[in-house]
Short mmCIF file of C-alpha atoms (C1' of nucleotides) in Angstrom, two decimals:
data_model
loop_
_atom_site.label_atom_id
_atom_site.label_comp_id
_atom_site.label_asym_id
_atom_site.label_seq_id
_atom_site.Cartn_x
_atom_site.Cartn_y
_atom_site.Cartn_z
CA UNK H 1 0.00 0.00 0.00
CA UNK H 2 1.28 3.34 -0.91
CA UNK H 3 0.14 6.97 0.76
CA UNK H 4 -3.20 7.44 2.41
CA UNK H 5 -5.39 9.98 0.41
CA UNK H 6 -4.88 13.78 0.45
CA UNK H 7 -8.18 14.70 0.55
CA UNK H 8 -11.52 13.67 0.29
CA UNK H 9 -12.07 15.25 -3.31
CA UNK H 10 -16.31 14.87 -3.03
CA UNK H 11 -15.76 17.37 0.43
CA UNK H 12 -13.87 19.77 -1.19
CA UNK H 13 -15.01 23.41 -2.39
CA UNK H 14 -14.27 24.12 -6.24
CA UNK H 15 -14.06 27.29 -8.38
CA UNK H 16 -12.75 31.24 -7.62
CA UNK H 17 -11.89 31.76 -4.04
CA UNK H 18 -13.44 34.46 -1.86
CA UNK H 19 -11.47 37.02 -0.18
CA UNK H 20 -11.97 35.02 2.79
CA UNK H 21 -10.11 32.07 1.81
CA UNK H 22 -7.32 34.12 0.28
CA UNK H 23 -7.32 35.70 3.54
CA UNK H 24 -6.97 32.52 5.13
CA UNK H 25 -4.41 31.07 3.39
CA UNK H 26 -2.52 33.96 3.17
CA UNK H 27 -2.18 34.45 6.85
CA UNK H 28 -1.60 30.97 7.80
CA UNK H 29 1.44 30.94 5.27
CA UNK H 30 2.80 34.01 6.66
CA UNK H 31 3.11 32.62 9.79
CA UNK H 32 3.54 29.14 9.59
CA UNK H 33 5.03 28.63 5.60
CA UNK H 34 4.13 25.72 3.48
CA UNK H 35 5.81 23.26 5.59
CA UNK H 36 6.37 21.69 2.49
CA UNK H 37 3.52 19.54 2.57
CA UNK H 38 0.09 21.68 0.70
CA UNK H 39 -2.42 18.31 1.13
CA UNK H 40 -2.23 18.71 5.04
CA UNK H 41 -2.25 22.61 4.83
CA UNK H 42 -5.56 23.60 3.88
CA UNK H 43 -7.34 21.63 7.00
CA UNK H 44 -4.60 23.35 8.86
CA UNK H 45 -5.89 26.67 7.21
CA UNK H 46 -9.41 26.03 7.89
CA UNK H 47 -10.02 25.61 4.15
CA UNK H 48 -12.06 23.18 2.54
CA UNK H 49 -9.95 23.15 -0.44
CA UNK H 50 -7.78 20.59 -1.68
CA UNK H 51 -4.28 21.16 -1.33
CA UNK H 52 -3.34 21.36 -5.34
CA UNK H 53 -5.90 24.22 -5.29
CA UNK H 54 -4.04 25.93 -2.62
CA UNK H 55 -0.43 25.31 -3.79
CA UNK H 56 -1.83 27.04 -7.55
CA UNK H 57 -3.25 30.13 -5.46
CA UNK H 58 -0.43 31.01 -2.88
CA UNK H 59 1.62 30.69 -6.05
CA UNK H 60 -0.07 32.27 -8.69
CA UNK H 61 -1.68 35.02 -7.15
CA UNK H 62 -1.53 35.65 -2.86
CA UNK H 63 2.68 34.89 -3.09
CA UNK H 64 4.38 38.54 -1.70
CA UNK H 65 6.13 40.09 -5.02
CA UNK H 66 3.80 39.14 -7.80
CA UNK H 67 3.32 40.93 -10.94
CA UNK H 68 0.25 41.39 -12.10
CA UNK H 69 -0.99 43.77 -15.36
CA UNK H 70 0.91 44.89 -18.73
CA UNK H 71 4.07 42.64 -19.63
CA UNK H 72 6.78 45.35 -20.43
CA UNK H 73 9.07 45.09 -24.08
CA UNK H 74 11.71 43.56 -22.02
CA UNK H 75 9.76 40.87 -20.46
CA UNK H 76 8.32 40.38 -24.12
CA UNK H 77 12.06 39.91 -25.17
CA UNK H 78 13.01 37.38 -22.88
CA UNK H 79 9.52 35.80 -23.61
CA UNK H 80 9.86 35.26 -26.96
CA UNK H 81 13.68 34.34 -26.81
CA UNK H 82 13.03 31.11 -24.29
CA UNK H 83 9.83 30.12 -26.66
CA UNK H 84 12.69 29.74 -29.42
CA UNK H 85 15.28 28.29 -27.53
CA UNK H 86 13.10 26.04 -24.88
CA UNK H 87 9.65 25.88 -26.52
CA UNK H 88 6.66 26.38 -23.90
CA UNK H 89 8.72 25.51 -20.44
CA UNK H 90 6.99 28.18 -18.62
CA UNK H 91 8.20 27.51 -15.09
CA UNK H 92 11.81 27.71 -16.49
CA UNK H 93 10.59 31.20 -18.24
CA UNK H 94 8.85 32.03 -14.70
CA UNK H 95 12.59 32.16 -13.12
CA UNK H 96 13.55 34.55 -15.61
CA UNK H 97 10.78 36.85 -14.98
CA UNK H 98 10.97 37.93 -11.56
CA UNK H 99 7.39 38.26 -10.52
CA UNK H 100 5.78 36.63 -12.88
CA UNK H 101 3.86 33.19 -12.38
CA UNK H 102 4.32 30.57 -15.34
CA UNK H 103 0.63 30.62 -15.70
CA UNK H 104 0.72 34.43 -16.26
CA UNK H 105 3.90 33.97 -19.10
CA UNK H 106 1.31 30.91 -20.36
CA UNK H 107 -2.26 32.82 -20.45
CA UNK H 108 0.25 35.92 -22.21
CA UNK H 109 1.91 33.77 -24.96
CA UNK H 110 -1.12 32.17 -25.50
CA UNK H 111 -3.80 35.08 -25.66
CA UNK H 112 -1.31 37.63 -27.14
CA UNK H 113 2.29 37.30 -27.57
CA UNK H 114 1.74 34.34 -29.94
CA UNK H 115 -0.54 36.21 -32.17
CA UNK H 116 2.08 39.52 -32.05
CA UNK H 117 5.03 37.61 -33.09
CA UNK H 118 3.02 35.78 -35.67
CA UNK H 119 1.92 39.15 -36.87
CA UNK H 120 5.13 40.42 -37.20
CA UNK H 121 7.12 37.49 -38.09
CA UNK H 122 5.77 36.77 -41.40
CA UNK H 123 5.54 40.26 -42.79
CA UNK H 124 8.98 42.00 -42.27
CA UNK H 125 11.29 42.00 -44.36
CA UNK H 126 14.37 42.05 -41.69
CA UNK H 127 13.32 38.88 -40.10
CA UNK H 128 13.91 36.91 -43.54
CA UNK H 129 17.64 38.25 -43.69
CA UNK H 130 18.77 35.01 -41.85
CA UNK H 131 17.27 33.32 -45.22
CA UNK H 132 18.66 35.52 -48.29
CA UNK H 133 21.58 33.13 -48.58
CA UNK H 134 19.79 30.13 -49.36
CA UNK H 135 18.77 30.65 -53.03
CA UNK H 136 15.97 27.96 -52.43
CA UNK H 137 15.36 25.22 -50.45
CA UNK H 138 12.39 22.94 -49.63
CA UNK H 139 11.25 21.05 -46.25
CA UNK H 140 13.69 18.20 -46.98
CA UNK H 141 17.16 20.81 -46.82
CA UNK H 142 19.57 19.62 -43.91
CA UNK H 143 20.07 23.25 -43.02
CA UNK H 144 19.96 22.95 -38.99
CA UNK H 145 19.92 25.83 -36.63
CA UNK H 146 22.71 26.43 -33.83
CA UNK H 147 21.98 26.44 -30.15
CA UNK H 148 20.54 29.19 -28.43
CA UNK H 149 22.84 30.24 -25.44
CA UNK H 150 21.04 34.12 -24.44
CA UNK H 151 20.81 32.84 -20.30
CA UNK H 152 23.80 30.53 -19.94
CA UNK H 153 24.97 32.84 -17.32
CA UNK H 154 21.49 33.27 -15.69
CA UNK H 155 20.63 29.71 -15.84
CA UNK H 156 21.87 26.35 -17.23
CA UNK H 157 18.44 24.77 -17.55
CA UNK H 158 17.61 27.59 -20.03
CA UNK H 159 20.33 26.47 -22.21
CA UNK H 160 19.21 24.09 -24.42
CA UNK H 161 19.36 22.94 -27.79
CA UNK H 162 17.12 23.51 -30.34
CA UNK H 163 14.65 21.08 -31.57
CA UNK H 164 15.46 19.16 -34.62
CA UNK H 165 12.17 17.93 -35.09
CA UNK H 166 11.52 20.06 -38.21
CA UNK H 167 13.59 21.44 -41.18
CA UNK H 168 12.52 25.11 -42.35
CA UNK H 169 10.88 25.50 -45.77
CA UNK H 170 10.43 28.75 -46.11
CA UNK H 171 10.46 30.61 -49.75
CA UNK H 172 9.58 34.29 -50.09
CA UNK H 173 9.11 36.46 -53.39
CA UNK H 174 7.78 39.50 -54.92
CA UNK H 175 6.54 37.56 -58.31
CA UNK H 176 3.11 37.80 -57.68
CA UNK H 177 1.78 36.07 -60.07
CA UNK H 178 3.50 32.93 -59.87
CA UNK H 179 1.34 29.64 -59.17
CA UNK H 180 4.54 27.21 -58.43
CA UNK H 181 6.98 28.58 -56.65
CA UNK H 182 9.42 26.28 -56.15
CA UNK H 183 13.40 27.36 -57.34
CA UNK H 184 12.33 30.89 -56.72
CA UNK H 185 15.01 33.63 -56.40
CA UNK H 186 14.84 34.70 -52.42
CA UNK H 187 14.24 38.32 -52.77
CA UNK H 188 13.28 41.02 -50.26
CA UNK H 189 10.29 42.83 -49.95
CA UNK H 190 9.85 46.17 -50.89
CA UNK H 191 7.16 47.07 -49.05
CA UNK H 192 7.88 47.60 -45.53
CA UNK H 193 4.63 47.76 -44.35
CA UNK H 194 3.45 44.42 -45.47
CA UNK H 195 1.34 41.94 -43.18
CA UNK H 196 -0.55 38.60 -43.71
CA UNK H 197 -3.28 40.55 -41.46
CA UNK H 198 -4.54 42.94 -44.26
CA UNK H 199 -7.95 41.66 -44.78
CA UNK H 200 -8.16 41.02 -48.63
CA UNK H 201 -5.10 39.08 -49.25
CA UNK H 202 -5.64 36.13 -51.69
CA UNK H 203 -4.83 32.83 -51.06
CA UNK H 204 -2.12 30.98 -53.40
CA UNK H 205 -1.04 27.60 -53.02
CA UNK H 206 1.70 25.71 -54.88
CA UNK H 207 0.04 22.89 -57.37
CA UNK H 208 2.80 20.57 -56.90
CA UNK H 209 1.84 17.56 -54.99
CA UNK H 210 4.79 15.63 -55.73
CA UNK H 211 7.13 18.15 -53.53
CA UNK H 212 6.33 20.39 -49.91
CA UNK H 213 3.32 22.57 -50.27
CA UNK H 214 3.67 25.75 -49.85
CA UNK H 215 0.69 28.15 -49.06
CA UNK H 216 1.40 31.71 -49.29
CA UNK H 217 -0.33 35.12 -48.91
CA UNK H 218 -0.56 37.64 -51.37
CA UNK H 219 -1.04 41.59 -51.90
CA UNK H 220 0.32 43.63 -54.23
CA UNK H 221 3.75 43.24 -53.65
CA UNK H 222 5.01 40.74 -51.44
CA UNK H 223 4.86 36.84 -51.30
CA UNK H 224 5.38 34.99 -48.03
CA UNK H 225 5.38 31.50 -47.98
CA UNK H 226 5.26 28.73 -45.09
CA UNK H 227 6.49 25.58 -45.35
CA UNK H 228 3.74 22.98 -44.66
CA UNK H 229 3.75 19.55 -44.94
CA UNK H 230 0.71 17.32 -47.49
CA UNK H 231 -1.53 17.41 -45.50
CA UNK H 232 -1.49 21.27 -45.10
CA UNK H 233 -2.37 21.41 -48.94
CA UNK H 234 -5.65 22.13 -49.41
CA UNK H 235 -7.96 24.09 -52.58
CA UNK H 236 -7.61 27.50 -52.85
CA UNK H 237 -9.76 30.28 -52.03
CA UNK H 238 -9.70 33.07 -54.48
CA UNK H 239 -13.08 34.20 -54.36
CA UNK H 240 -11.90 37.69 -52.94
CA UNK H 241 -14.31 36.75 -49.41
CA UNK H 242 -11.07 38.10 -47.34
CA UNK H 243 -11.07 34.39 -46.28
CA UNK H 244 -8.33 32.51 -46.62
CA UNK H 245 -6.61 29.20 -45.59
CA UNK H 246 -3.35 29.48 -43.67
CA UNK H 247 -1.39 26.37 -41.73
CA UNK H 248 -2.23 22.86 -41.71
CA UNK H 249 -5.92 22.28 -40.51
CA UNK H 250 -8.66 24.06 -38.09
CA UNK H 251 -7.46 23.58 -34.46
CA UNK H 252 -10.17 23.31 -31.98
CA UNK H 253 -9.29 23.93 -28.84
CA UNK H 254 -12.18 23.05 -26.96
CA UNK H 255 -12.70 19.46 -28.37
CA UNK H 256 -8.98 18.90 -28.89
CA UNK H 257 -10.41 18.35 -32.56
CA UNK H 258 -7.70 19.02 -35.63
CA UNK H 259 -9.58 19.08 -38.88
CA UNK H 260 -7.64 18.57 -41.59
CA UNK H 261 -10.03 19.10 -44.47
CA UNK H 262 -11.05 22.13 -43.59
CA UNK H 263 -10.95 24.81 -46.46
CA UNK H 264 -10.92 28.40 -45.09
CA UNK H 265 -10.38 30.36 -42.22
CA UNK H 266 -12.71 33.15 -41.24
CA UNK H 267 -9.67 35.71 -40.32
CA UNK H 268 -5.80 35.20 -39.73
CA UNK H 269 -5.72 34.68 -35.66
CA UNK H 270 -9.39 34.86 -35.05
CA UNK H 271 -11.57 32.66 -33.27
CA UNK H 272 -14.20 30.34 -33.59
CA UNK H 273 -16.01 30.94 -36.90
CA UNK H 274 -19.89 30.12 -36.34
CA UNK H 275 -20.20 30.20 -39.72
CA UNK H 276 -17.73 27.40 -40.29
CA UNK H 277 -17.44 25.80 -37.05
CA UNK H 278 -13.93 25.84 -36.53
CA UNK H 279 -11.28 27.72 -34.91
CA UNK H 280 -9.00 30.17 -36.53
CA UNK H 281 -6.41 30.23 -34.03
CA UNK H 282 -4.95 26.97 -35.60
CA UNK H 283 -3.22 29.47 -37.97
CA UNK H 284 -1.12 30.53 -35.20
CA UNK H 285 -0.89 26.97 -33.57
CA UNK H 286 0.59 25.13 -37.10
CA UNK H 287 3.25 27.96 -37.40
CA UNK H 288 4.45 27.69 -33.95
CA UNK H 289 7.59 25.72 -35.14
CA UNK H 290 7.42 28.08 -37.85
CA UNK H 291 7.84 30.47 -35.29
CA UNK H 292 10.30 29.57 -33.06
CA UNK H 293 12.77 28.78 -36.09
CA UNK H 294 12.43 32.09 -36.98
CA UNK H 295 12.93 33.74 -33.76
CA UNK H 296 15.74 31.41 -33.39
CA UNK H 297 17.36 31.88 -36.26
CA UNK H 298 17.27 35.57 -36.58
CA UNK H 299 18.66 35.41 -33.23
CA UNK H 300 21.56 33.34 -33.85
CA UNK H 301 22.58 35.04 -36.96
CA UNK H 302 23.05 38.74 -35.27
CA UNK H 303 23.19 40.94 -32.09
CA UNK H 304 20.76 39.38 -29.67
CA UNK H 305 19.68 42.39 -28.34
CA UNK H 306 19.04 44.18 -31.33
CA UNK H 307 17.12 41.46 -32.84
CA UNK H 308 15.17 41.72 -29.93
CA UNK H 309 14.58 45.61 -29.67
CA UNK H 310 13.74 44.59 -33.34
CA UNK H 311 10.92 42.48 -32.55
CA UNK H 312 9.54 45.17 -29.69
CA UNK H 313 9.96 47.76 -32.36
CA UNK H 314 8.31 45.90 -35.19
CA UNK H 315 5.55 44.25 -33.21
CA UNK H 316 4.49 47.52 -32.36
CA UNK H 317 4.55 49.03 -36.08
CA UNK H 318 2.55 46.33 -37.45
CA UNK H 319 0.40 46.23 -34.54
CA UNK H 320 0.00 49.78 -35.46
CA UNK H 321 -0.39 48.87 -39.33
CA UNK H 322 -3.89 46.51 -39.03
CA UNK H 323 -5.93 49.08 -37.50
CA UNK H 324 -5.20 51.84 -40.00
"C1'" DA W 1 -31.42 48.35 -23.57
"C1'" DA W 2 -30.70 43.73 -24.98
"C1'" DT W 3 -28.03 40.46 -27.04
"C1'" DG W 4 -24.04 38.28 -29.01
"C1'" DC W 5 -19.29 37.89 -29.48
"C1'" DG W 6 -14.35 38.25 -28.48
"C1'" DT W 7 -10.99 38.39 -25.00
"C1'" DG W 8 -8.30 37.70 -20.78
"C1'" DC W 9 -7.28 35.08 -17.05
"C1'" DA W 10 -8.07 32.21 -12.89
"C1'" DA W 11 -8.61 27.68 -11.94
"C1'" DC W 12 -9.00 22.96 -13.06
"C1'" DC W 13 -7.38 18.68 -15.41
"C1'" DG W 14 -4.33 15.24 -16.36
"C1'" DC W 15 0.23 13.67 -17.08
"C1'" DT W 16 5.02 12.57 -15.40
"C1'" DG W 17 8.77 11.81 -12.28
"C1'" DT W 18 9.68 11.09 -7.52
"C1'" DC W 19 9.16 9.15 -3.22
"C1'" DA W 20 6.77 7.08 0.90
"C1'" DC W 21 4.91 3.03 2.36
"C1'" DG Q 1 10.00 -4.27 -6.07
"C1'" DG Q 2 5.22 -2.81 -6.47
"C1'" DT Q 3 1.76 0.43 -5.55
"C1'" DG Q 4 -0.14 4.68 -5.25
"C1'" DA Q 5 0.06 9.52 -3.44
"C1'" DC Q 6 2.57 13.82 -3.96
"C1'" DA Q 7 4.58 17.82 -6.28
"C1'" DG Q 8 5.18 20.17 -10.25
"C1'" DC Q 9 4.14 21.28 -14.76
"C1'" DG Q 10 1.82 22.28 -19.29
"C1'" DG Q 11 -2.63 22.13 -21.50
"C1'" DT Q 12 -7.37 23.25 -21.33
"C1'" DT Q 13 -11.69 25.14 -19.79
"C1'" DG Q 14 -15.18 28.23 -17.82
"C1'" DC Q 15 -16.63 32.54 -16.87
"C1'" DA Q 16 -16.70 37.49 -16.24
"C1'" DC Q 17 -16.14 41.57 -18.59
"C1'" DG Q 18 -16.09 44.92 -22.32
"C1'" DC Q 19 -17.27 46.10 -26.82
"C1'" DA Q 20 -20.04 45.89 -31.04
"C1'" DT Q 21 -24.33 45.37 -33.18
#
DNA sequence: AATGCGTGCAACCGCTGTCAC
DNA sequence: GGTGACAGCGGTTGCACGCAT
């Protein structure tokens, strides 16, 4: 037989807690601490909660010293430069952030750092430097990206290697009126004001099945393509709606649902379409390697900070940019 | 004013590694 | 050594709030 049970989980209350629980906890921790042991804590308390409940509340909100409100340009630095080295370790990102909880840095990246750097990412021209040498490449190239190493001073755990789980296949172009772009010169854009969130962008695809699909977005100058994998091919929509398909599938996040056959998107990082019954956020969620390449790359290839004032600086411009 | 929708975030869920029994 | 609870973590959900229609 192992442990007896913490808690009687039908006895326990559920849901926000009152000021007078927080109260409770609160004061009990200040004078006695944790004890290191949260299941026997809350009876100690006088709380009918279980002790999980009461570990995630001293920590994430009552805990002396937390941060709550805006995320400042240097917090969304170090954000965004863990997400490429360490991918969504939020604790680890936590203990770079003094003051901030790893569900805070979560519920951020999630609701609205994710959707800035996606914004930015794959419309400026600067980020796609790191890719002007390659004169083309496909989702099969063996190019590999070196190790991130901003916090190897700060913290070891911080410190690791990049994933390898994906090559980059990424092609970008200002022929716009090219259906197969494979081969393609790498080019940069002229227009520096360019952004995947302009509302009537048309949706090209490439109509070679026997090699990577890439699915790219279009206005009157600039072409910036993704690299996807088959089953991210899918018709194209060039009815001139302002829909348009993006990533690999419709991600829904409430019934853990991918649908892969889907065949538009209501809006680039919307939400759930009524309409269509789907999720738009999966745009977001299929580039997310997409992302973190990028950041990682562009990283790697120049003066960390700069890139990252870059990405503060840019974020805001073509944050600026879709409300215009 | 009523309703619907999008958003942010607190809290819960469930998994994994560790450790007590 | 096996079992099962604990602690910690990332993913997901539910709900309140504000804004648009």
């Amino acid at each position: 037989m192992g442990r007896a049970p913490c808690c009687d989980k039908a006895n326990v209350k559920k849901g926000p807690w009152s000021p007078e629980e927080d109260r409770k906890l609160k004061d009990y921790i200040e004078t006695h601490g944790t004890g290191g042991n949260w299941i026997a804590l809350p009876q100690r308390a006088g709380l009918k909660r279980c002790g999980k409940s009461c570990r995630l509340r001293w920590l994430n909100y009552l805990r002396p010293n937390i941060k709550h409100g805006e995320f400042s340009d240097d917090e969304d630095k170090v954000i965004c430069a863990l997400f490429a080295s360490i991918g969504s370790r939020w604790s680890i990102m936590a203990a770079q952030l003094p003051g901030r909880t790893d569900n805070d840095i979560k519920n951020y990246w999630n609701t609205k750092l994710k959707k800035k750097m996606m914004n930015s990412l794959i419309s400026l021209p600067e980020i796609r430097k790191p890719f002007h040498h390659l004169q083309s490449f496909n989702s099969s190239s063996n190019y590999s990206y070196p190790p991130l190493s901003i916090f190897q001073n700060s913290n070891s755990n911080v410190n690791t290697p990049l994933s390898s789980s994906s090559s980059p296949s990424y092609m970008y172009s200002t022929n716009t009126n090219t259906s197969s772009y494979h081969d393609q010169t790498l080019s940069i854009s002229s227009s520096p004001t360019t952004t995947a969130a302009h509302h009537q962008h048309q949706v090209l695809q490439s109509q070679d099945h026997g090699v990577p699909c890439y699915q790219g977005v279009k206005d009157s100058s600039t072409l910036v393509f993704f690299g996807g994998d088959q089953a991210s091919c899918s018709t194209s929509n060039s009815d001139g709606s302002g829909h348009y398909e993006y990533g690999s599938g419709a991600y829904d996040h409430h019934n853990n649902l991918r649908n892969l056959q889907s065949d538009s998107y209501k809006e680039f990082g919307g939400r759930y379409d009524k309409e269509k019954g789907y999720y738009g956020d999966s745009a977001l969620d299929s580039s997310l390697e997409e992302i973190k390449q990028l950041i990682s790359t562009n990283l790697c290839t120049s003066n960390i900070d700069n890139n990252l004032n870059f990405f503060v600086d840019e974020t805001k411009e073509v944050e600026n940019s879709m409300y215009y």
